[in-house]
Amino acid sequence: MYRVLPIAGLFVALQAPAQIVYDHAILDEHAWREQRGHHGHMHRSGDPAYGYDLHYHRMVWELDPAVNAISGSVTSHFTATEELSTLRFDASALLTISNVLHESGSLTFTHLPDNVLEIDLPITLLPGTIDSVTIVYHGSPAGSGFGSFVVDEHEGVPILWTLSQPYGARDWWPCKQDLHDKIDSIDVYVTTPSEFRAAGNGVLVGEVAGGSTTTWHWKHRYPIAYYLIATAVTNYEVQETTIELPGVSVPMLTYAYPEDAFFMSLLAGDAAQQMPLFTQLFGMYPFADEKYGHAQFGWGGAMEHQTMSFMGGLNYELVAHELAHQWFGNKVTCGSWEDIWLNEGFATYMTGLCYDFLVPEYWVGWKAGSVASITSQPDGSVLCTDTTDIARLFSARLSYRKGAMVLHMLRWVCGDSAFFAGCRNYLEDPLLSHGTASTADLQAHLEAASGLELSSFLADWFVGEGHPTYTVEWAQDSDGNVTLSLGQSSSHPSVAFYAMPVPILFKNADVDSMLVFDHVADGQVFTFHLPFQADSALFDPNVELISGENVVLGVPQAAFEAGTTLVVPNPAREQAWLQLATPLHGAVQLRISDALGRSVHESSVAMDGRRIALPVVALRSGLYLVQLRQGANEWRARLVRE
């Protein structure tokens, strides 16, 4: 999902249309396996509070986009994972449950005020038993989160749309809001006034006119998370094209408002460029034998509903972001909202990869803008520890941009070949593919592909908060020998030091050389030879790292000699630093005296590195003695103020 600016829906409580009830019959095991299709996956254990594993939903809805109401039924096929006498679903207390049908007849149920529906089964099911129920209901949903169920207008025409992420599915249909328990297969029947069309997941296999209404049948035969099931109803104009991938042509459907049909067609063109790239980097588009599509809706961002993204904003990056989710978020879904970065970080990074591979002139600028946002505040972890805070869960700075740049740094650390191989293996892992994953799963695949141990990296960059700021001090002698000190401070106490390979470009007007330094300690000193005299050094010019306001300072070679204390530059006019040979940390006492020994400045400051700024602009022209004390230790240097 990508949020630009949410647009509030108009909710009007009106009488629900007549209910539709399809004949209910339990399926035997053979019939259920036929119904679920050929894309079964290995289930992980879901929330034990439910005690069952979902396999199939048949959803039957009657929707009028001019009315804030829903009526219909949801049939659910499941297997008991423990002895089960009560079946629990998540369903808003604002929905009215009319009946619960079972092969044995109507079942008793309790609809609790905490949005839980409890159904009493006629017998206790033993583990492994397959059964099904049909819940018949209606109501006027009250949208939550980013809308969940919204009635609105475009150009005076009504539109109804859903957006359930993260917890809004229960607002409009009885469901199981458990990320680990994907539904293997769904059929959705939406009956609308005949002047409208209904968008949905999967393939449109039926369009049945019935007087003043039309019923639209969408069939999807891949595992799908509860929050990715969606529909939208309005006077859509439908455009059809194909996207060519190796060995397959993927149907591309665009459901557009008539007034925006041309602009929506351009978005389909963007997807036609991006999908082959994502297939090349991360494997075949996961739903190639069904379709991909866009359905326009009335929200300021977009949402990656499986096989059909709902598009509010109309731009290149939104198209890339929602398409990317079909791999990261839909094919493999985060198993906990704490790991939302596995969805949003990847989708954001893949947006950047479109620039890297397709429009490279924008790539460095895209990364620089991301880093500027990330470092605009000193704190913040990619790990989302409060999943009840929707704003934090979908923080653009942390879950999206920092998540994306952490992935880029993993690529930087692992190397391109290992990074992309590890990501493809993660997506194809039989235990994860069309299922759910954790950060530990991604870590394991990247470690296997790269041979690296990434626990420390993720402790700093996934769990830890903040970012580093680097100080580079370097000097080159006449023979080309370079001494460089690389210092670092952290913006947040949760991480004392970020160990990273650090790129620095040395150059003059004719030649340059990029060197990468294995930075493992603050104040680390490197010595090396350059075959040319460099006149400048640029820190991380291609923006491989998340870092703050870094400083690069050329200093005299003497600054690296043991026991040397210098003022740089000297003479000084506007700014100068007291330079030490080794790093110093903690509180220090700074004293500046004039040529007659009179104190002209005294202060207690915190020092973290090899240098400290001096208040040059407050001094008159002349000669000064600079003294720095920490405990019994003292450092002295002469300063000439021009």
XYZ file of C-alpha atoms in Angstrom:
642
model
C 0.000 0.000 0.000
C 1.160 3.522 -0.681
C -0.544 6.450 0.971
C -0.530 9.949 -0.480
C -3.531 11.640 1.095
C -6.505 9.685 2.419
C -9.860 10.937 1.221
C -12.662 10.519 3.715
C -15.621 8.476 2.536
C -19.260 9.536 2.803
C -21.145 7.089 4.999
C -24.930 7.068 4.756
C -26.957 4.548 6.752
C -29.694 3.220 4.470
C -31.754 0.055 4.413
C -29.776 -2.935 3.119
C -30.855 -4.433 -0.190
C -32.451 -7.851 -0.256
C -30.204 -10.688 0.849
C -28.826 -13.227 -1.569
C -28.466 -16.757 -0.215
C -26.773 -19.387 -2.345
C -27.473 -23.054 -1.675
C -25.132 -24.346 0.979
C -23.686 -27.835 1.000
C -20.605 -29.200 2.672
C -17.939 -30.417 0.263
C -16.253 -33.768 0.757
C -12.452 -33.813 0.740
C -12.182 -34.601 -2.990
C -14.599 -31.833 -3.936
C -12.846 -29.358 -1.669
C -9.493 -30.097 -3.302
C -11.071 -29.564 -6.703
C -12.584 -26.283 -5.519
C -9.369 -24.910 -4.079
C -7.563 -25.249 -7.406
C -3.979 -26.240 -8.110
C -2.042 -23.643 -6.144
C -2.090 -25.200 -2.671
C 0.693 -24.260 -0.256
C 2.112 -25.475 3.021
C 0.188 -23.775 5.834
C 2.016 -22.405 8.816
C 0.224 -22.689 12.122
C -2.207 -19.822 12.470
C -3.384 -18.150 15.625
C -4.186 -21.034 18.035
C -7.120 -18.999 19.386
C -9.052 -19.966 16.233
C -8.294 -23.707 16.150
C -8.892 -24.203 12.433
C -7.200 -23.766 9.066
C -9.133 -21.999 6.275
C -9.115 -23.346 2.720
C -11.853 -21.723 0.677
C -14.347 -18.843 0.708
C -17.392 -18.379 -1.485
C -18.490 -14.773 -1.088
C -21.885 -13.646 -2.334
C -22.604 -9.928 -2.048
C -25.229 -7.462 -3.193
C -23.765 -3.961 -3.487
C -25.130 -0.640 -4.702
C -22.412 2.051 -4.869
C -24.981 4.696 -3.923
C -25.770 2.946 -0.630
C -23.516 2.327 2.357
C -24.715 -1.237 2.809
C -23.792 -4.838 2.145
C -25.846 -8.019 2.211
C -25.030 -11.568 1.295
C -23.163 -14.565 2.617
C -19.689 -15.983 3.140
C -19.175 -19.741 2.924
C -15.984 -20.958 4.581
C -14.364 -24.376 4.228
C -11.857 -25.282 6.919
C -9.979 -28.071 8.698
C -9.963 -28.335 12.484
C -6.425 -28.145 13.874
C -7.538 -29.130 17.386
C -10.700 -30.414 19.018
C -13.175 -27.757 17.911
C -16.674 -27.168 19.231
C -16.908 -23.391 18.699
C -15.993 -21.690 15.453
C -14.701 -18.130 15.792
C -14.768 -15.439 13.110
C -13.952 -11.733 13.218
C -17.038 -9.683 12.371
C -17.924 -6.101 13.242
C -20.661 -5.740 15.799
C -22.316 -3.325 13.317
C -23.017 -6.234 10.958
C -26.226 -8.183 11.486
C -25.772 -11.942 11.334
C -29.065 -13.349 10.037
C -28.242 -17.040 9.960
C -25.410 -19.567 10.074
C -25.993 -22.571 7.827
C -24.442 -26.007 8.092
C -25.246 -29.342 6.458
C -27.045 -30.199 9.700
C -29.210 -27.075 9.511
C -29.029 -23.630 11.127
C -26.476 -23.272 13.912
C -26.681 -21.200 17.064
C -24.217 -18.358 17.387
C -23.235 -15.426 19.584
C -22.167 -12.090 18.126
C -20.068 -10.402 20.782
C -19.611 -6.632 21.167
C -15.836 -7.024 20.741
C -16.407 -7.857 17.034
C -16.158 -11.638 17.471
C -18.673 -14.113 16.073
C -18.811 -17.461 17.904
C -20.619 -20.339 16.195
C -21.643 -23.470 18.068
C -20.842 -26.536 15.970
C -23.294 -29.458 16.164
C -20.512 -31.846 17.242
C -16.940 -31.426 18.436
C -14.652 -31.769 15.435
C -11.497 -33.832 15.822
C -8.191 -32.473 14.460
C -8.009 -33.004 10.711
C -11.786 -32.906 10.187
C -12.966 -30.883 7.180
C -16.176 -28.904 7.533
C -17.866 -25.743 6.281
C -20.397 -23.099 7.302
C -22.221 -20.298 5.546
C -22.714 -17.001 7.366
C -25.641 -14.939 6.083
C -25.466 -11.260 7.038
C -26.166 -7.635 6.172
C -25.327 -4.218 7.541
C -24.084 -0.683 7.027
C -20.324 -0.959 7.602
C -18.470 1.827 9.378
C -15.097 2.121 7.714
C -11.969 1.998 9.852
C -8.245 2.276 9.210
C -7.833 3.622 5.677
C -11.502 3.220 4.827
C -12.219 -0.535 4.751
C -15.680 0.054 3.188
C -16.366 3.411 1.529
C -19.197 4.924 -0.489
C -18.162 8.026 -2.418
C -18.585 9.773 -5.784
C -16.513 10.710 -8.833
C -17.910 13.267 -11.270
C -21.278 12.810 -9.543
C -21.259 9.037 -10.097
C -21.368 6.781 -7.025
C -18.485 4.435 -6.238
C -18.104 1.821 -3.530
C -14.686 0.430 -2.672
C -12.961 -1.583 0.029
C -9.490 -1.335 1.577
C -9.073 -3.713 4.512
C -5.396 -3.362 5.430
C -4.528 -3.929 8.212
C -7.585 -4.757 10.344
C -10.606 -3.601 8.339
C -11.817 -6.818 6.672
C -14.074 -7.605 9.624
C -15.847 -4.277 9.082
C -17.608 -5.636 6.001
C -17.377 -9.441 5.963
C -17.058 -12.234 8.556
C -13.447 -13.341 8.250
C -10.424 -14.711 10.048
C -7.928 -11.885 10.512
C -4.892 -14.125 10.861
C -1.951 -13.344 8.585
C -0.587 -16.890 8.746
C -3.794 -18.540 7.563
C -4.141 -17.600 3.926
C -7.268 -18.719 2.109
C -6.230 -21.158 -0.631
C -8.982 -20.208 -3.059
C -11.940 -17.843 -3.395
C -15.000 -17.288 -5.558
C -16.659 -13.881 -5.321
C -20.129 -13.105 -6.699
C -21.059 -9.405 -6.654
C -24.528 -8.341 -7.775
C -24.764 -4.649 -8.699
C -27.201 -2.341 -10.497
C -26.663 -3.125 -14.166
C -25.122 0.262 -15.028
C -22.099 -0.569 -12.869
C -19.239 -3.077 -12.919
C -17.513 -4.833 -10.014
C -13.727 -5.207 -9.891
C -12.149 -8.106 -8.027
C -9.325 -10.574 -7.432
C -8.375 -13.190 -9.991
C -10.222 -13.897 -13.225
C -13.668 -12.670 -14.256
C -15.413 -15.908 -15.237
C -19.029 -14.843 -15.182
C -21.217 -11.839 -16.069
C -24.884 -12.683 -15.662
C -27.551 -10.071 -16.337
C -30.765 -10.348 -14.365
C -33.217 -7.575 -15.127
C -31.982 -4.407 -13.440
C -28.888 -6.104 -11.952
C -25.774 -7.923 -13.092
C -23.826 -10.516 -11.126
C -20.051 -10.528 -11.572
C -18.184 -13.732 -10.726
C -14.481 -13.425 -9.917
C -12.459 -16.601 -9.320
C -8.994 -16.625 -7.720
C -7.028 -19.840 -7.286
C -3.997 -18.700 -5.320
C -3.597 -18.412 -1.538
C -4.626 -14.934 -0.422
C -4.397 -13.056 2.873
C -7.663 -11.782 4.329
C -6.783 -8.102 3.850
C -6.039 -8.511 0.124
C -9.601 -9.561 -0.775
C -11.360 -6.541 -2.258
C -14.055 -5.232 -4.539
C -14.979 -1.884 -6.073
C -18.162 -0.924 -7.906
C -18.816 2.015 -10.231
C -19.336 2.820 -13.943
C -15.918 1.512 -14.905
C -14.600 1.692 -18.455
C -12.574 -1.489 -19.028
C -9.345 -1.563 -21.007
C -7.592 -4.815 -21.888
C -4.019 -5.359 -23.031
C -1.199 -7.824 -22.381
C 2.209 -7.647 -20.753
C 4.828 -9.835 -22.426
C 7.022 -11.922 -20.129
C 9.354 -14.804 -21.019
C 7.106 -17.580 -22.289
C 3.806 -16.006 -21.246
C 1.492 -13.099 -22.051
C -0.109 -11.731 -18.887
C -3.591 -10.182 -19.274
C -3.602 -6.574 -18.051
C -7.004 -5.134 -17.120
C -7.638 -1.483 -16.341
C -10.886 -0.470 -14.640
C -10.958 3.308 -15.058
C -13.371 6.121 -14.420
C -14.519 7.150 -17.914
C -13.221 10.675 -17.326
C -9.722 9.337 -16.504
C -9.499 6.458 -18.975
C -6.604 7.927 -20.963
C -4.453 8.575 -17.901
C -5.184 5.108 -16.518
C -4.058 3.618 -19.840
C -0.691 5.280 -19.304
C -0.365 3.499 -15.962
C -0.885 0.183 -17.737
C 2.012 1.175 -19.991
C 4.179 1.801 -16.935
C 3.316 -1.649 -15.568
C 4.231 -3.165 -18.936
C 7.772 -1.802 -18.495
C 8.113 -2.628 -14.809
C 6.764 -6.185 -14.718
C 9.507 -7.624 -17.006
C 12.158 -5.970 -14.820
C 10.704 -7.369 -11.609
C 10.407 -10.788 -13.262
C 14.062 -10.639 -14.281
C 15.207 -9.657 -10.789
C 12.826 -11.632 -8.561
C 11.249 -14.381 -10.656
C 8.087 -14.727 -12.711
C 5.099 -12.521 -11.883
C 3.367 -14.715 -9.290
C -0.129 -14.692 -10.847
C 0.809 -14.833 -14.525
C -1.860 -17.406 -15.427
C -4.622 -15.154 -14.077
C -4.017 -11.458 -14.639
C -2.743 -8.170 -13.329
C -4.962 -5.134 -13.177
C -5.662 -1.610 -11.952
C -8.994 -0.423 -10.595
C -9.363 3.289 -9.971
C -10.788 4.258 -6.586
C -11.298 7.303 -4.408
C -8.255 7.245 -2.140
C -5.168 9.409 -2.370
C -2.733 6.503 -2.567
C -3.024 2.935 -3.804
C -3.489 -0.585 -2.454
C -1.987 -3.842 -3.716
C -5.094 -6.048 -3.750
C -3.979 -9.393 -5.116
C -3.932 -9.395 -8.953
C -5.747 -6.018 -9.087
C -4.243 -2.979 -7.407
C -6.638 -0.203 -6.512
C -5.197 3.091 -7.773
C -6.017 6.540 -6.418
C -2.866 8.466 -7.311
C -1.927 8.213 -10.970
C 1.861 8.162 -11.251
C 4.835 5.983 -12.160
C 6.056 5.289 -8.631
C 2.621 4.203 -7.386
C 2.340 1.749 -10.270
C 5.754 0.276 -9.451
C 5.063 0.122 -5.721
C 1.759 -1.756 -5.982
C 3.034 -4.062 -8.720
C 6.072 -4.886 -6.561
C 3.737 -5.933 -3.760
C 2.498 -8.815 -5.890
C 5.856 -10.443 -5.076
C 6.572 -8.953 -1.651
C 3.371 -8.707 0.346
C 1.117 -10.922 -1.756
C 3.139 -13.954 -2.872
C 5.067 -13.798 0.411
C 3.277 -11.840 3.140
C 4.725 -10.621 6.408
C 3.667 -13.094 9.106
C 3.368 -10.305 11.661
C 2.648 -6.603 11.236
C 5.863 -6.037 13.204
C 7.585 -7.131 9.983
C 5.584 -4.781 7.750
C 8.888 -3.713 6.138
C 8.967 -7.070 4.325
C 5.955 -5.740 2.422
C 6.471 -1.983 2.313
C 10.260 -1.792 2.379
C 10.567 -4.137 -0.584
C 7.800 -2.423 -2.560
C 9.450 0.955 -1.963
C 12.890 -0.371 -2.874
C 11.575 -1.959 -6.063
C 10.206 1.453 -7.016
C 13.769 2.707 -6.721
C 15.054 -0.258 -8.738
C 12.947 0.971 -11.656
C 15.143 4.051 -11.627
C 18.311 2.002 -11.115
C 17.662 -0.232 -14.140
C 15.234 1.698 -16.340
C 15.834 5.430 -15.696
C 19.310 5.531 -14.080
C 19.656 9.320 -14.127
C 17.135 9.466 -11.250
C 18.610 6.645 -9.147
C 21.089 8.532 -6.943
C 18.621 11.365 -6.402
C 15.935 8.874 -5.340
C 18.276 7.361 -2.757
C 19.416 10.766 -1.528
C 15.817 11.874 -1.033
C 15.070 8.694 0.901
C 18.074 9.204 3.180
C 17.144 12.845 3.777
C 13.710 11.728 4.989
C 15.109 8.934 7.162
C 17.680 11.161 8.864
C 15.285 14.096 9.354
C 14.667 12.683 12.855
C 17.218 11.050 15.171
C 15.193 7.984 16.161
C 13.014 5.283 14.688
C 13.306 1.547 14.110
C 12.299 -0.432 11.040
C 10.834 -2.986 13.445
C 7.296 -1.870 14.319
C 6.795 -2.703 17.987
C 3.346 -1.111 18.308
C 1.171 -2.667 15.647
C -1.945 -0.986 17.043
C -0.574 2.409 15.971
C -1.679 2.600 12.336
C 0.322 5.771 11.649
C 3.497 4.099 12.923
C 2.745 0.849 11.137
C 2.613 2.697 7.810
C 5.258 5.307 8.610
C 6.623 6.581 5.283
C 9.932 7.421 6.966
C 10.476 4.084 8.729
C 8.474 1.192 7.246
C 8.814 2.466 3.685
C 11.940 4.587 3.163
C 14.180 3.257 5.911
C 13.011 -0.266 5.118
C 13.920 0.315 1.464
C 17.356 1.736 2.228
C 18.107 -1.071 4.698
C 17.452 -3.435 1.799
C 19.765 -1.367 -0.364
C 22.473 -1.588 2.288
C 21.951 -5.363 2.430
C 22.528 -5.363 -1.324
C 25.633 -3.213 -0.773
C 26.965 -5.563 1.928
C 26.066 -8.867 0.220
C 26.797 -7.849 -3.376
C 24.305 -7.790 -6.239
C 24.528 -11.466 -7.180
C 24.032 -12.784 -3.629
C 21.352 -10.211 -2.750
C 19.096 -10.926 -5.702
C 19.697 -14.681 -5.458
C 18.806 -14.592 -1.764
C 15.612 -12.636 -2.468
C 14.563 -15.045 -5.231
C 15.226 -18.022 -2.962
C 13.156 -16.370 -0.230
C 10.243 -15.975 -2.642
C 10.547 -19.549 -3.940
C 11.075 -21.258 -0.575
C 8.279 -23.894 -0.388
C 7.686 -22.975 3.257
C 7.212 -19.300 2.374
C 5.966 -19.103 -1.221
C 2.282 -18.093 -1.265
C 2.507 -18.088 2.514
C 4.009 -15.847 5.170
C 7.512 -14.979 6.329
C 9.490 -13.228 9.019
C 12.612 -11.101 8.930
C 14.525 -14.166 10.150
C 13.450 -16.010 6.977
C 14.824 -13.247 4.749
C 18.004 -13.164 6.837
C 18.507 -16.918 6.445
C 18.231 -16.767 2.659
C 20.537 -13.768 2.321
C 23.083 -15.438 4.607
C 22.925 -18.674 2.606
C 23.417 -16.799 -0.678
C 26.191 -14.496 0.544
C 28.019 -16.600 3.148
C 27.797 -13.637 5.535
C 26.499 -13.479 9.100
C 23.888 -10.710 9.191
C 22.667 -10.796 12.803
C 24.745 -7.776 13.833
C 23.668 -5.828 10.767
C 19.977 -6.457 11.483
C 20.412 -5.745 15.189
C 21.681 -2.292 14.222
C 19.497 -1.504 11.234
C 16.261 -3.460 11.754
C 15.901 -3.447 15.552
C 18.097 -0.473 16.435
C 17.018 3.111 15.974
C 18.632 6.125 14.389
C 21.566 6.434 12.016
C 25.289 7.259 11.992
C 27.046 10.482 11.100
C 30.580 10.119 9.753
C 33.649 12.300 10.088
C 36.431 11.721 7.562
C 39.865 13.267 8.093
C 42.553 12.569 5.547
C 46.005 13.656 4.458
C 48.237 12.701 1.510
C 52.005 13.132 1.328
C 54.049 13.972 -1.773
C 54.647 10.276 -2.511
C 50.929 9.552 -2.712
C 50.613 7.847 0.663
C 47.284 8.606 2.349
C 46.338 8.441 6.013
C 42.627 8.517 6.763
C 40.702 8.523 10.011
C 37.067 7.453 9.914
C 34.958 8.553 12.876
C 31.302 7.931 13.606
C 28.642 9.120 16.012
C 25.154 7.672 16.463
C 21.939 9.673 16.500
C 20.330 7.272 19.002
C 21.712 5.426 22.040
C 20.201 2.094 20.957
C 23.145 1.604 18.578
C 26.624 2.547 19.779
C 28.323 1.865 16.441
C 27.235 0.828 12.931
C 29.836 -1.455 11.361
C 29.632 -0.914 7.590
C 31.765 -0.913 4.441
C 32.131 2.807 3.710
C 32.787 4.132 0.164
C 34.867 7.277 -0.341
C 35.780 8.778 -3.726
C 39.185 10.444 -4.109
C 39.618 12.694 -7.114
C 41.231 15.568 -8.888
C 40.320 17.286 -12.133
C 41.563 14.379 -14.270
C 41.190 11.125 -12.362
C 39.289 9.557 -9.506
C 39.266 6.353 -7.468
C 36.512 4.869 -5.291
C 37.760 2.992 -2.239
C 35.662 1.023 0.263
C 36.768 0.957 3.902
C 35.761 -1.821 6.308
C 34.737 0.423 9.165
C 34.623 -1.575 12.413
C 35.601 1.006 15.059
C 35.180 4.717 15.714
C 38.327 6.635 14.880
C 39.734 3.756 12.813
C 42.848 4.840 10.867
C 43.619 3.512 7.380
C 46.823 3.948 5.367
C 47.032 3.321 1.635
C 48.575 4.626 -1.584
C 46.946 6.597 -4.387
C 48.721 6.782 -7.757
C 47.684 10.423 -8.119
C 47.471 13.522 -5.959
C 43.872 13.901 -4.840
C 42.489 17.376 -4.219
C 39.230 16.205 -2.646
C 37.480 13.257 -1.058
C 33.726 12.651 -1.373
C 31.881 10.560 1.201
C 29.511 7.944 -0.269
C 28.767 9.919 -3.461
C 26.455 7.207 -4.850
C 24.421 7.070 -1.598
C 24.921 3.442 -0.629
C 24.440 4.142 3.095
C 21.982 5.708 5.492
C 23.966 8.454 7.217
C 23.552 11.948 8.579
C 25.364 15.233 7.968
C 28.799 13.831 7.258
C 31.983 15.906 7.290
C 35.069 15.346 5.159
C 38.130 17.339 6.203
C 41.566 17.427 4.638
C 44.191 17.892 7.378
C 47.993 18.218 7.493
C 49.883 14.931 7.585
C 51.191 15.931 11.020
C 47.658 15.562 12.404
C 48.147 11.809 12.418
C 51.496 11.811 14.230
C 51.382 10.462 17.781
C 50.989 13.178 20.413
C 50.301 15.901 17.851
C 47.607 18.487 18.542
C 46.835 20.958 15.750
C 44.429 23.734 14.912
C 43.027 23.230 11.400
C 43.026 25.444 9.403
C 45.620 27.726 10.874
C 45.581 30.727 10.466
C 41.788 30.741 10.720
C 39.169 33.347 9.926
C 35.619 31.915 10.139
C 35.903 28.351 11.424
C 38.569 26.046 12.833
C 38.878 22.808 14.783
C 41.262 21.546 17.398
C 42.576 18.282 15.930
C 43.831 15.403 18.115
C 45.835 12.394 16.989
C 43.400 9.930 18.608
C 39.647 10.031 19.346
C 38.388 11.482 22.610
C 34.945 10.842 24.121
C 32.976 12.491 26.886
C 32.982 15.878 28.626
C 36.048 18.096 28.152
C 37.040 21.573 29.313
C 37.984 24.031 26.566
C 40.009 27.170 27.409
C 41.356 29.805 25.001
C 43.884 32.407 26.214
C 45.273 35.455 24.427
C 48.963 36.364 24.034
C 48.988 37.902 27.545
C 47.631 34.724 29.135
C 44.146 36.146 29.759
C 41.253 33.735 29.339
C 38.938 34.806 26.517
C 36.793 31.661 26.348
C 35.988 28.781 28.701
C 33.372 26.072 28.212
C 32.532 22.488 29.036
C 31.543 20.526 25.946
C 30.943 16.933 24.932
C 33.469 15.497 22.521
C 33.079 12.407 20.375
C 36.003 11.993 17.985
C 39.287 13.539 17.036
C 38.293 17.168 16.754
C 36.290 19.922 18.391
C 35.024 23.158 16.865
C 36.576 26.396 18.111
C 34.675 29.718 18.474
C 36.907 31.539 15.980
C 34.416 34.213 14.929
C 34.208 35.469 18.549
C 37.962 36.132 18.664
C 39.866 39.222 17.575
C 42.880 38.966 15.290
C 45.936 37.723 17.105
C 47.756 34.756 18.631
C 45.968 32.409 21.066
C 46.701 29.328 23.156
C 44.044 26.597 22.980
C 43.910 24.142 25.899
C 41.741 21.045 26.179
C 41.468 19.117 29.454
C 39.849 15.844 30.405
C 40.712 14.738 33.918
C 44.484 14.841 34.321
C 45.103 14.908 30.553
C 45.731 18.119 28.653
C 46.223 18.997 24.995
C 47.611 22.331 23.715
C 47.910 24.074 20.360
C 48.540 27.575 18.975
C 45.858 29.408 16.998
C 46.409 32.395 14.744
C 43.218 34.409 14.202
C 43.439 36.464 10.996
